[in-house]
CSV table of C-alpha atoms in Angstrom, one decimal:
chain,number,residue,atom,x,y,z
A,1,MET,CA,60.2,165.4,-39.2
A,2,SER,CA,63.0,163.9,-41.5
A,3,GLY,CA,65.9,162.3,-40.5
A,4,GLU,CA,68.0,164.9,-41.8
A,5,TRP,CA,66.1,167.6,-39.6
A,6,LEU,CA,66.5,165.9,-36.7
A,7,GLY,CA,70.1,165.9,-37.2
A,8,TYR,CA,70.0,169.6,-37.6
A,9,VAL,CA,67.8,170.3,-34.7
A,10,ALA,CA,70.3,167.9,-32.9
A,11,ALA,CA,73.6,169.6,-34.2
A,12,THR,CA,72.3,172.9,-33.8
A,13,LEU,CA,71.4,172.3,-29.8
A,14,THR,CA,74.4,170.3,-28.9
A,15,THR,CA,76.7,173.1,-30.5
A,16,VAL,CA,74.8,175.8,-29.1
A,17,ALA,CA,75.5,174.4,-25.4
A,18,PHE,CA,79.2,175.2,-25.8
A,19,VAL,CA,78.7,178.9,-26.3
A,20,PRO,CA,78.4,179.9,-23.1
A,21,GLN,CA,81.3,177.8,-21.6
A,22,ALA,CA,83.4,179.5,-24.5
A,23,VAL,CA,82.0,183.0,-23.8
A,24,LYS,CA,82.7,182.7,-20.4
A,25,THR,CA,86.0,181.2,-20.5
A,26,LEU,CA,87.1,184.0,-23.1
A,27,ARG,CA,85.6,186.7,-20.8
A,28,THR,CA,87.3,185.2,-17.2
A,29,ARG,CA,90.3,183.6,-18.6
A,30,ASP,CA,89.7,181.3,-15.7
A,31,THR,CA,90.2,177.8,-16.8
A,32,ARG,CA,91.1,176.1,-13.4
A,33,ALA,CA,87.6,174.2,-13.2
A,34,ILE,CA,88.3,172.8,-16.9
A,35,SER,CA,89.6,169.2,-17.1
A,36,LEU,CA,92.7,169.3,-19.5
A,37,GLY,CA,92.5,165.7,-20.1
A,38,MET,CA,88.3,165.7,-21.0
A,39,TYR,CA,89.0,168.6,-23.4
A,40,LEU,CA,91.9,167.3,-25.0
A,41,VAL,CA,89.9,163.8,-25.6
A,42,PHE,CA,86.8,165.4,-26.6
A,43,THR,CA,88.7,167.8,-29.3
A,44,VAL,CA,90.3,164.3,-30.7
A,45,GLY,CA,86.6,162.8,-30.6
A,46,LEU,CA,85.1,166.1,-32.4
A,47,CYS,CA,87.8,165.5,-35.0
A,48,PHE,CA,86.7,162.0,-35.7
A,49,TRP,CA,83.0,163.1,-35.7
A,50,LEU,CA,83.9,165.4,-38.1
A,51,ALA,CA,85.6,163.0,-40.3
A,52,TYR,CA,82.8,160.7,-39.9
A,53,GLY,CA,80.2,163.2,-40.8
A,54,ILE,CA,82.6,164.1,-44.2
A,55,ALA,CA,82.7,160.3,-45.1
A,56,LEU,CA,78.9,160.2,-45.0
A,57,GLY,CA,78.3,163.6,-46.5
A,58,SER,CA,76.4,164.5,-43.3
A,59,TRP,CA,75.7,168.2,-43.7
A,60,PRO,CA,74.3,168.2,-40.1
A,61,MET,CA,77.3,166.4,-38.8
A,62,ILE,CA,80.0,168.3,-40.7
A,63,LEU,CA,78.7,171.9,-39.8
A,64,SER,CA,77.9,171.1,-36.2
A,65,ASN,CA,81.3,169.6,-35.7
A,66,ILE,CA,83.1,172.5,-37.2
A,67,VAL,CA,81.6,174.9,-35.1
A,68,THR,CA,81.7,172.9,-31.9
A,69,LEU,CA,85.4,171.9,-33.0
A,70,ALA,CA,86.3,175.9,-33.1
A,71,LEU,CA,84.9,176.3,-29.6
A,72,ALA,CA,86.4,173.6,-28.0
A,73,LEU,CA,89.8,174.6,-29.7
A,74,LEU,CA,89.3,178.1,-28.3
A,75,ILE,CA,88.4,176.7,-24.7
A,76,LEU,CA,91.6,174.0,-25.0
A,77,ALA,CA,94.1,176.9,-26.0
A,78,LEU,CA,92.6,179.1,-23.2
A,79,LYS,CA,93.5,176.3,-20.6
A,80,LEU,CA,96.8,175.5,-22.0
A,81,ARG,CA,97.8,179.3,-21.7
A,82,HIS,CA,95.9,180.4,-18.5
A,83,GLY,CA,96.1,176.7,-16.6
């Protein structure tokens, strides 16, 4: 397995890990147990990972961070809206 494929597998797994949380949060609108500080820092970190992936031209990093960033922004928006 090449390094690129390892990146795609890792990116897919870590991105898919956010889907259940995003779906649950969207369905229930319950964000009480979610840390606002953690999601703020995490979302900013994803922006930097995306920029780093773009700088490297690493498609696994770019694609996974776009999707994960969208999911994190969704959860963050729901947290800000619903507390």
